[in-house]
Short mmCIF file of N, CA and C in Angstrom, two decimals:
data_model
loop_
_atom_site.label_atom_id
_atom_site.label_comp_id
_atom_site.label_asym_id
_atom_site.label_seq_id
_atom_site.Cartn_x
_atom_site.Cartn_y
_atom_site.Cartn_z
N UNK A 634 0.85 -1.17 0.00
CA UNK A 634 0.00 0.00 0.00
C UNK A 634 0.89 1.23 0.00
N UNK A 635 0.90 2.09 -0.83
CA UNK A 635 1.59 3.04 -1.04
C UNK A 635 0.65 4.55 -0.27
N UNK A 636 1.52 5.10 0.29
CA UNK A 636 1.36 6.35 1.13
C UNK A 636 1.92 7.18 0.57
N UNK A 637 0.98 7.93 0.23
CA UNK A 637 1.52 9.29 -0.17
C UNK A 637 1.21 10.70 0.88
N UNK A 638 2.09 11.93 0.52
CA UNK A 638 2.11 13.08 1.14
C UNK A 638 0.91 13.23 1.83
N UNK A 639 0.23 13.33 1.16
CA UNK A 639 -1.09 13.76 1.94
C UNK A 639 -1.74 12.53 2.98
N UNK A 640 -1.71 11.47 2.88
CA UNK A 640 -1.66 10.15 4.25
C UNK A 640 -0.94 10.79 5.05
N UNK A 641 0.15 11.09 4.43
CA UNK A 641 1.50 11.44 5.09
C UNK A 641 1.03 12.45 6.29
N UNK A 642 0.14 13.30 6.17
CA UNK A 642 -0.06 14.76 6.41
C UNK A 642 -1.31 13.70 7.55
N UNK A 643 -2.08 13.40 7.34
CA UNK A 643 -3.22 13.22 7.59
C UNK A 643 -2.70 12.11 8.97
N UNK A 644 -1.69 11.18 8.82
CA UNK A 644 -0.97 10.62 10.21
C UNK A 644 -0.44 10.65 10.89
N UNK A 645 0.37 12.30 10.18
CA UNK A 645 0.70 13.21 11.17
C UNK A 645 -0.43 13.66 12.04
N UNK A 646 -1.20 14.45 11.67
CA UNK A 646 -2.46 15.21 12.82
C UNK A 646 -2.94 13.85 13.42
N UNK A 647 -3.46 12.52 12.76
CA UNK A 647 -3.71 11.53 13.68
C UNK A 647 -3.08 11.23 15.11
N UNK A 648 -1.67 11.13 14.81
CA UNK A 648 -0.57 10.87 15.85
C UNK A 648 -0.71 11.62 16.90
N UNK A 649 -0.19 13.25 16.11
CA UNK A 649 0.29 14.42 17.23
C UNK A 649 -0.91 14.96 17.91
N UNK A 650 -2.71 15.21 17.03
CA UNK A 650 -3.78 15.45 17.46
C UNK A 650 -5.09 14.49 17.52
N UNK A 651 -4.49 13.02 18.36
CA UNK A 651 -5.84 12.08 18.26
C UNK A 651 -6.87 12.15 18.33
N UNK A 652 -7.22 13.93 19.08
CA UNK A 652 -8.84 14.05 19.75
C UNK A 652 -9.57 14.92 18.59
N UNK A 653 -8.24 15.35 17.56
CA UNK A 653 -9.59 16.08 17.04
C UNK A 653 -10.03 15.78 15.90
N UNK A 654 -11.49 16.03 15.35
CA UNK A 654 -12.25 15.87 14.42
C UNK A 654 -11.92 15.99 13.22
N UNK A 655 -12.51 14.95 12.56
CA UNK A 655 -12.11 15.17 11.03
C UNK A 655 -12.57 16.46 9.84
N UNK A 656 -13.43 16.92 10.41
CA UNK A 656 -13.59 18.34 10.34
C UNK A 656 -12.86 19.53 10.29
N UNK A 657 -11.60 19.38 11.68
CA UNK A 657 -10.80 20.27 11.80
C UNK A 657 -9.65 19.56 11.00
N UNK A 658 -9.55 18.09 10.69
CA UNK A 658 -8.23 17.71 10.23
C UNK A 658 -8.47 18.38 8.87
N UNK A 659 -9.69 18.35 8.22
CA UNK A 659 -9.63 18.97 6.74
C UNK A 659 -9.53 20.37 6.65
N UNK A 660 -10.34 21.27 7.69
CA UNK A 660 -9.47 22.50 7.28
C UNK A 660 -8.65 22.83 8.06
N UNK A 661 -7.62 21.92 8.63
CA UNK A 661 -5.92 22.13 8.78
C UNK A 661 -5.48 21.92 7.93
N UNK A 662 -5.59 20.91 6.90
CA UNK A 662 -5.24 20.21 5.40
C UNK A 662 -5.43 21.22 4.19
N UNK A 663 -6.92 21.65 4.39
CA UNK A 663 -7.34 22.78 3.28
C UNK A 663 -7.87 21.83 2.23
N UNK A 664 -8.17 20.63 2.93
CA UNK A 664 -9.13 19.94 1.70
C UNK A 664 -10.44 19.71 2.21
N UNK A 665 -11.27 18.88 1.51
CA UNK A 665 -12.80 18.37 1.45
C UNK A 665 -12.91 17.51 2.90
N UNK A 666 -13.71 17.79 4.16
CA UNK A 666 -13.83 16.54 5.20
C UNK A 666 -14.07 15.52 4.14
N UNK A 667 -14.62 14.92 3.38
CA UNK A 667 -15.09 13.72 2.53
C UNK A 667 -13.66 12.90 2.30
N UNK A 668 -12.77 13.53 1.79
CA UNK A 668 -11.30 13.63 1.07
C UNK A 668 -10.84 12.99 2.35
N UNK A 669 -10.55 13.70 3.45
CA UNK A 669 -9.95 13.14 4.59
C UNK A 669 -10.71 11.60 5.56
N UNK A 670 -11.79 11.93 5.49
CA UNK A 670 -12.83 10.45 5.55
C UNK A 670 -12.32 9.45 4.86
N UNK A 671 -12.73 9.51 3.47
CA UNK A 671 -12.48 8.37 2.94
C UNK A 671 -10.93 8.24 2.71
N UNK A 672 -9.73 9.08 2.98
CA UNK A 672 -8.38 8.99 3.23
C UNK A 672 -8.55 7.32 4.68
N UNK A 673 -8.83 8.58 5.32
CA UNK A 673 -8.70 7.28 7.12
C UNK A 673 -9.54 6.09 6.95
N UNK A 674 -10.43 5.65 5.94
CA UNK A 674 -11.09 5.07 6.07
C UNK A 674 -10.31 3.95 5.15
N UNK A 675 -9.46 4.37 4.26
CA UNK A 675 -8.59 3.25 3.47
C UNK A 675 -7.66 3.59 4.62
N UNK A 676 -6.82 3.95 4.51
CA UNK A 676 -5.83 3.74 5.75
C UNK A 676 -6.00 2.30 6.93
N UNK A 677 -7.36 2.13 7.46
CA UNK A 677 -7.64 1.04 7.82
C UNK A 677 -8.22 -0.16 7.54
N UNK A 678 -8.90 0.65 6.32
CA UNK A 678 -8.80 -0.72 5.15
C UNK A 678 -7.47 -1.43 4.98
N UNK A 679 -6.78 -0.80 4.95
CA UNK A 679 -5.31 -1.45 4.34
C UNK A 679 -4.65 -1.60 5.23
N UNK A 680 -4.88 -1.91 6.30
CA UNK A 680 -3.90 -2.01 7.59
C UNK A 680 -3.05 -0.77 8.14
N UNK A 681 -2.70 -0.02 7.44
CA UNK A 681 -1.84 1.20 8.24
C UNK A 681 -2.33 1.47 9.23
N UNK A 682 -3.71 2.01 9.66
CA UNK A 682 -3.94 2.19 11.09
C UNK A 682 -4.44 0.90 11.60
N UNK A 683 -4.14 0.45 12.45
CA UNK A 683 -4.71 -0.59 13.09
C UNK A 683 -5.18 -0.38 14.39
N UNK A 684 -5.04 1.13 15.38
CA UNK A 684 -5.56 0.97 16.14
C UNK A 684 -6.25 2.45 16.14
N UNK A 685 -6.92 2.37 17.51
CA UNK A 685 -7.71 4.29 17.66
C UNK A 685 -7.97 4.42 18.98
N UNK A 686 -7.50 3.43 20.05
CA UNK A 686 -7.77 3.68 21.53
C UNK A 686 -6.24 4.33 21.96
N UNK A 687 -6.90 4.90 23.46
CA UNK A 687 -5.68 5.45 24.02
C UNK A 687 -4.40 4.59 24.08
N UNK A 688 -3.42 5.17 24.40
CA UNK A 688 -1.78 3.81 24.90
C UNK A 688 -2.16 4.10 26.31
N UNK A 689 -1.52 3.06 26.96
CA UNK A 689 -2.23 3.02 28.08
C UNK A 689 -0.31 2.91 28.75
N UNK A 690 -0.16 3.44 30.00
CA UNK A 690 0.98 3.46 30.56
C UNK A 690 1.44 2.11 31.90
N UNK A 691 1.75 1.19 31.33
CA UNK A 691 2.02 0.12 32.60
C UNK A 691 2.62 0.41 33.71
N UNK A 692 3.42 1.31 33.80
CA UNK A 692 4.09 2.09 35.06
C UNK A 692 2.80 2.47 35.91
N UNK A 693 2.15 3.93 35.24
CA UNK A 693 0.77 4.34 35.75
C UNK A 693 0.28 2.79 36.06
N UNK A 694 0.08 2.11 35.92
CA UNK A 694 -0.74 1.22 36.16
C UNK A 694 -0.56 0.32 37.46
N UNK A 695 0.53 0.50 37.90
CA UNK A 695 1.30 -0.23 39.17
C UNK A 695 2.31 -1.04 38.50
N UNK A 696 3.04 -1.32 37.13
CA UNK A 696 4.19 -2.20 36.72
C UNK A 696 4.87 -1.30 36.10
N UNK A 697 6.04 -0.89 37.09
CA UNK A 697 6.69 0.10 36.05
C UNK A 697 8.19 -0.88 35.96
N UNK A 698 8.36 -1.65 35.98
CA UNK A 698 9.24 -2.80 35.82
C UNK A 698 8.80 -3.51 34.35
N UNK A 699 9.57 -3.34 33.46
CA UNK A 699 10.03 -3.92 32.10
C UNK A 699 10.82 -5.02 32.04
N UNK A 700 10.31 -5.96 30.93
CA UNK A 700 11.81 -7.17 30.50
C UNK A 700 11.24 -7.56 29.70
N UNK A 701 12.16 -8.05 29.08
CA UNK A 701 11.93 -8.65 27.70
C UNK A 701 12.85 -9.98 28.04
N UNK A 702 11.68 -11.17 27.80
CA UNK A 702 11.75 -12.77 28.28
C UNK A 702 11.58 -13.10 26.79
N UNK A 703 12.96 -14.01 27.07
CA UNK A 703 13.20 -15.01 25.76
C UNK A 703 12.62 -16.55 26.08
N UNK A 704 12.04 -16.96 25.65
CA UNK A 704 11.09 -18.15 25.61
C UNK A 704 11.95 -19.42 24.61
N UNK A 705 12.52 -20.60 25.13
CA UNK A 705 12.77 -21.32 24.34
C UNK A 705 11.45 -22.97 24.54
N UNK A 706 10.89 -22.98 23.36
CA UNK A 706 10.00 -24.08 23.68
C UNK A 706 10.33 -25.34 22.48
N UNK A 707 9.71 -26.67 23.16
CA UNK A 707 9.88 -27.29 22.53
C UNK A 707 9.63 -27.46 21.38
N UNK A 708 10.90 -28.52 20.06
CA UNK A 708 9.65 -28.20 18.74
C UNK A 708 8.45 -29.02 18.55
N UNK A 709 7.58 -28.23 18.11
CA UNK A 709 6.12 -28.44 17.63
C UNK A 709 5.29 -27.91 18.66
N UNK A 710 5.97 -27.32 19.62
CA UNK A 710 4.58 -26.59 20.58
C UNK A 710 4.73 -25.57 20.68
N UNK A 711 5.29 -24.82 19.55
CA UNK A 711 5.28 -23.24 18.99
C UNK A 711 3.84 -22.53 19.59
N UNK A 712 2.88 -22.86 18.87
CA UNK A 712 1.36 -22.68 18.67
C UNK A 712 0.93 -23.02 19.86
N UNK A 713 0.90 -24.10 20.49
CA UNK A 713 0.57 -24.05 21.88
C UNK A 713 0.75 -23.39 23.15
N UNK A 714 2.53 -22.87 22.92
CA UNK A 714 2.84 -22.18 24.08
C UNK A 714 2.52 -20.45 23.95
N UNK A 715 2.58 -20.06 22.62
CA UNK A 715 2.00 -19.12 21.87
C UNK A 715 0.30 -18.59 22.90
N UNK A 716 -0.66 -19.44 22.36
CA UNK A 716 -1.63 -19.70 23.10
C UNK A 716 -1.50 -19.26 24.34
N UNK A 717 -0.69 -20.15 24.89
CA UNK A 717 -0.69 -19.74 26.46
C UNK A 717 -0.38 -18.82 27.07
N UNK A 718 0.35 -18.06 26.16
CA UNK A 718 1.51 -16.77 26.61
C UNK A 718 -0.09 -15.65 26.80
N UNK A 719 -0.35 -16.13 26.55
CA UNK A 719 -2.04 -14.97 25.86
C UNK A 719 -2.97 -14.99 27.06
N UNK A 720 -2.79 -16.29 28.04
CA UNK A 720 -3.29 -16.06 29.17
C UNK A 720 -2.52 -15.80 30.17
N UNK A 721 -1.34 -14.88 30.15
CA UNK A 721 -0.41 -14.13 31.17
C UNK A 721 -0.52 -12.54 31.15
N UNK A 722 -1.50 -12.11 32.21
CA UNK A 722 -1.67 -11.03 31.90
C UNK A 722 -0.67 -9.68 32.03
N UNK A 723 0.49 -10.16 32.46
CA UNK A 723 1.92 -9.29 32.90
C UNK A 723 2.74 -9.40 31.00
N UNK A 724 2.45 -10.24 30.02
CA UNK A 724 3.11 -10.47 28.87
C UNK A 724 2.01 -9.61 27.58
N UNK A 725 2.32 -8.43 27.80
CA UNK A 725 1.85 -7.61 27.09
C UNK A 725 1.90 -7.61 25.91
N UNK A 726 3.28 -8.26 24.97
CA UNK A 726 3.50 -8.74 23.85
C UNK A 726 4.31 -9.52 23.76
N UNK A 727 3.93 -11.05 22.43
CA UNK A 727 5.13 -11.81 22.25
C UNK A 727 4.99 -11.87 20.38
N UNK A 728 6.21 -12.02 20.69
CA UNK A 728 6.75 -12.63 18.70
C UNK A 728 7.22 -14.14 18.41
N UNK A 729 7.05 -14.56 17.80
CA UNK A 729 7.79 -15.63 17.17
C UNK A 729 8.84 -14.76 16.81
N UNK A 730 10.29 -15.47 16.82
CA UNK A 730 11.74 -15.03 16.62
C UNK A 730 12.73 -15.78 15.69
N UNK A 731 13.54 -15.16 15.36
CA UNK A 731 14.96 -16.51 15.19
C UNK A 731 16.00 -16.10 15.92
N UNK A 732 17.19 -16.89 16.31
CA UNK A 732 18.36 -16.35 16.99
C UNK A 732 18.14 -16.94 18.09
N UNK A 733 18.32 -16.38 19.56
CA UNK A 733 18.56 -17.48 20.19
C UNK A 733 17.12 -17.26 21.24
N UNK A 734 16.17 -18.47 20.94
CA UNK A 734 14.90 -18.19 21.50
C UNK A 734 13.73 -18.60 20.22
N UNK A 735 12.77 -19.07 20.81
CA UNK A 735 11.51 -19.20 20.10
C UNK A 735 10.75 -18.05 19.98
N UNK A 736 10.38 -17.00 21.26
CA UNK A 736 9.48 -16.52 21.37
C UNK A 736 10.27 -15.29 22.55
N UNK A 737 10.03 -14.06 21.65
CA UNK A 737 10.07 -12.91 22.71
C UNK A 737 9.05 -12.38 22.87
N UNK A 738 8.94 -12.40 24.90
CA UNK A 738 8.17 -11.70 25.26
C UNK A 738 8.60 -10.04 25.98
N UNK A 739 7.65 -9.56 25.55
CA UNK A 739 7.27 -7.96 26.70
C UNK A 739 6.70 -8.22 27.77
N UNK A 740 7.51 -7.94 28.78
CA UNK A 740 6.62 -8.41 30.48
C UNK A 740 6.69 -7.20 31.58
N UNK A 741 5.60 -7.02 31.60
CA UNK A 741 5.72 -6.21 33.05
C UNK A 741 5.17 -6.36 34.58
N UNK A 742 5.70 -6.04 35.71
CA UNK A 742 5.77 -6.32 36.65
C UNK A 742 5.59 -5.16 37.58
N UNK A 743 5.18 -5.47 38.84
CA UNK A 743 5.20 -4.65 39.99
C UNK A 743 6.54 -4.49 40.32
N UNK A 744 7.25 -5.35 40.66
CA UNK A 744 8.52 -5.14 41.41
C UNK A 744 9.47 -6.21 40.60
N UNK A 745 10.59 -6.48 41.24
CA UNK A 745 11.22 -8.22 40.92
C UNK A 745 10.97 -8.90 41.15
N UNK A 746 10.24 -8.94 42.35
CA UNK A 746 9.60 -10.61 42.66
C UNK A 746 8.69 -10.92 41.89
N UNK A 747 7.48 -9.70 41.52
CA UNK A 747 6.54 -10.01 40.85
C UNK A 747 6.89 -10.23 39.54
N UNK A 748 7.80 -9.89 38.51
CA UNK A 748 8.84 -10.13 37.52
C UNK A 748 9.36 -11.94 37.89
N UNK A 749 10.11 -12.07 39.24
CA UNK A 749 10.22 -13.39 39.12
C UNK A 749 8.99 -14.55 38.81
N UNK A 750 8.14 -14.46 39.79
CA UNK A 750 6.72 -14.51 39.95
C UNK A 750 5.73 -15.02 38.21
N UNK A 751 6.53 -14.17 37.74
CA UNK A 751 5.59 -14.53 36.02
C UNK A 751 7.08 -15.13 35.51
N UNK A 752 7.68 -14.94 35.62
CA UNK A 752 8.59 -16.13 34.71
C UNK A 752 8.73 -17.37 35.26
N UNK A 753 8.42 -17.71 36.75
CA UNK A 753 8.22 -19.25 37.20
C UNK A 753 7.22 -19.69 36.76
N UNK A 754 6.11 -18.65 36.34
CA UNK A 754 4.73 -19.28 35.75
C UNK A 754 4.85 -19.19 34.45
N UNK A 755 5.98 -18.76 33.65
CA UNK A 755 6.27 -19.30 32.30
C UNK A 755 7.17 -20.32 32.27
N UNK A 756 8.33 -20.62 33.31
CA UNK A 756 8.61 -21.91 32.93
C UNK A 756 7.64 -23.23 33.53
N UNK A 757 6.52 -22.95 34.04
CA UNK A 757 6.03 -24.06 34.25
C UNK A 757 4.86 -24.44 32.89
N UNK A 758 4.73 -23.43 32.23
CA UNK A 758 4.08 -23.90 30.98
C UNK A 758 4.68 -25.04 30.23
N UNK A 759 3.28 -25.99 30.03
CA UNK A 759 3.89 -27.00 28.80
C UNK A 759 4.42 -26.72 27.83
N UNK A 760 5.65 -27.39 27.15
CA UNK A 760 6.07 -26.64 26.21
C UNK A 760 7.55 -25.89 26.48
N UNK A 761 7.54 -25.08 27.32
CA UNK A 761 8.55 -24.31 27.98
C UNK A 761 9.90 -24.87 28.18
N UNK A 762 10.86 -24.79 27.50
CA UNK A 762 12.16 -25.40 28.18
C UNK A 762 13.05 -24.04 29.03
N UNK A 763 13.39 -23.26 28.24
CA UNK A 763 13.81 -22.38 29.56
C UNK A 763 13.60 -20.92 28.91
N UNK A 764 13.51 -20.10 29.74
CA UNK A 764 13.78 -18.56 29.19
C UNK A 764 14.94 -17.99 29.62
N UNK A 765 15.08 -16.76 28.82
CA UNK A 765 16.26 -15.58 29.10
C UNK A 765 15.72 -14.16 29.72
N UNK A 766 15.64 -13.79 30.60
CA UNK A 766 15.01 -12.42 30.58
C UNK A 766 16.35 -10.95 30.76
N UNK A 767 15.52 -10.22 30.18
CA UNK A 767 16.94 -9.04 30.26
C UNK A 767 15.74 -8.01 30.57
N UNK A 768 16.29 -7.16 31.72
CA UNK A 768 15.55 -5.91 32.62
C UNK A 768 15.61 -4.48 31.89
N UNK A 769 14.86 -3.95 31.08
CA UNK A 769 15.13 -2.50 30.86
C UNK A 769 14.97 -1.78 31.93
N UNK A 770 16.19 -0.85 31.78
CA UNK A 770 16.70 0.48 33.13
C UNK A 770 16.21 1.18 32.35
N UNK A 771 16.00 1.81 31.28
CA UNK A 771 15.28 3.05 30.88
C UNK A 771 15.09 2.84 29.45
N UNK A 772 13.79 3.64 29.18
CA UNK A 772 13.39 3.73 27.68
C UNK A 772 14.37 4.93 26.78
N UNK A 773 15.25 4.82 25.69
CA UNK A 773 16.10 5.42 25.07
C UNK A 773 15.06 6.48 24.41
N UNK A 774 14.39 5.55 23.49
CA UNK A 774 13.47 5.89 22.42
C UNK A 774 12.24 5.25 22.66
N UNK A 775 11.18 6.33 22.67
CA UNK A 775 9.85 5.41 23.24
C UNK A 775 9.12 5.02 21.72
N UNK A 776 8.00 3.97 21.77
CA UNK A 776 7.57 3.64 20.40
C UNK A 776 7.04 5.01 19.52
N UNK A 777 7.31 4.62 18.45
CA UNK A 777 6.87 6.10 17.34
C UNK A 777 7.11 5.31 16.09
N UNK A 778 6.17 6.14 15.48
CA UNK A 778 6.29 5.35 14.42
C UNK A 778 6.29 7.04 13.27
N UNK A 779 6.19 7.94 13.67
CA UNK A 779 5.93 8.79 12.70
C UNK A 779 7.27 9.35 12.02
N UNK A 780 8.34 8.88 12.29
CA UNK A 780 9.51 9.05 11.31
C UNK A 780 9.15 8.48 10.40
N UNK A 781 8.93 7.23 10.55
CA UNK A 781 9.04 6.21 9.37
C UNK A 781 7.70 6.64 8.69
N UNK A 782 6.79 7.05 9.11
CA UNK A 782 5.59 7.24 8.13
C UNK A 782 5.97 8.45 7.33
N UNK A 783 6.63 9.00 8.02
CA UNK A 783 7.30 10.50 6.92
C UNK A 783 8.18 10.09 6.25
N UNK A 784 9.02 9.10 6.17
CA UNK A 784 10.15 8.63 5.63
C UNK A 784 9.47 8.03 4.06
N UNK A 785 8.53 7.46 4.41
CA UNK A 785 7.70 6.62 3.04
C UNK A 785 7.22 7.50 2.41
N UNK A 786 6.46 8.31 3.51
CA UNK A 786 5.41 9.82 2.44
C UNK A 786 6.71 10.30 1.35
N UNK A 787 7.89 10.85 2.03
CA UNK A 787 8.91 11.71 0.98
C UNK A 787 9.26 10.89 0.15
N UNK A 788 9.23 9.40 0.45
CA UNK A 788 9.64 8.22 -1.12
C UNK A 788 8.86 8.48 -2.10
N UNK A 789 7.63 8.14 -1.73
CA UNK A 789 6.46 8.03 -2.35
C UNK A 789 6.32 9.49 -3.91
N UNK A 790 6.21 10.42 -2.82
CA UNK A 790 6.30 11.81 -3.42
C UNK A 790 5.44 12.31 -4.41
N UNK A 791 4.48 11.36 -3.95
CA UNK A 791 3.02 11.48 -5.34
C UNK A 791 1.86 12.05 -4.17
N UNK A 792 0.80 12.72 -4.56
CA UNK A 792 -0.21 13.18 -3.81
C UNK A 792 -1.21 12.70 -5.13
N UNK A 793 -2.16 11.56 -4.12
CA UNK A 793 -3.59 10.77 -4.51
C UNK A 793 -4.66 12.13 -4.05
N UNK A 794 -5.68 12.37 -4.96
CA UNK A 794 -6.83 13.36 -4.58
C UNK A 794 -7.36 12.63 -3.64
#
């Protein structure tokens, strides 16, 4: 799916102004609300946006303790332990991987114990042979994605009406 300038423009104000109306996004744009509608409306047709709720802060939440748990499971219970990872509610995200590990997870925790606490209840999953976990001390770069969506818009360099 190719993005052009004006997506480009239009995921900018998404990003930087989530609350406001598509009304005001078109005359910030200086085009048609219709134009910008049916813009966002392929946008998630096509997967680029995939979400529209708030980010929610796990710290605020009582887990401000991060790690990223390497999961090595047995072969053929990829899919199963997969599954299971889904009922750990501290494993906010996992991937299938290559390198050294089946499966990286995102885990957060109250403290270390509670950090230890969910990785004894991941190695007791079927499936499970052992994990790696490594502790983030601080976020460098927090998630963003709007470089890269500007990075494609200036490839692109075509503007769709």
């Amino acid at each position: 799916m190719a993005v052009d300038e004006l997506d480009t423009r239009i995921l900018r104000l998404l990003i930087e102004q989530p609350r406001t109306s598509v009304r005001e996004y078109a005359r910030i744009l200086g085009v048609a609300r219709g134009t910008v509608q049916a813009r966002i409306d392929r946008l998630e047709r096509d997967g680029v946006i995939t979400a529209t709720g708030p980010v929610l802060s796990p710290a605020a939440l009582g887990h401000p303790v991060l790690a990223f748990v390497h999961v090595e499971v047995t072969q053929g219970r990829l899919d199963e332990v997969g599954d299971a990872l889904a009922g750990v509610p501290e494993i906010v995200e996992a991937f299938s991987i290559t390198g050294g590990g089946d499966l990286l997870t995102r885990v957060v925790a109250r403290d270390a114990g509670h950090l230890e606490d969910v990785i004894q209840r991941l190695i007791r999953l079927p499936g499970v042979v052992r994990t790696r976990t490594e502790i983030a001390l601080r976020e460098r770069v927090a998630h963003r994605l709007l470089p890269l969506v500007e990075a494609v818009g200036r490839r692109s360099g075509s503007t769709r009406p």
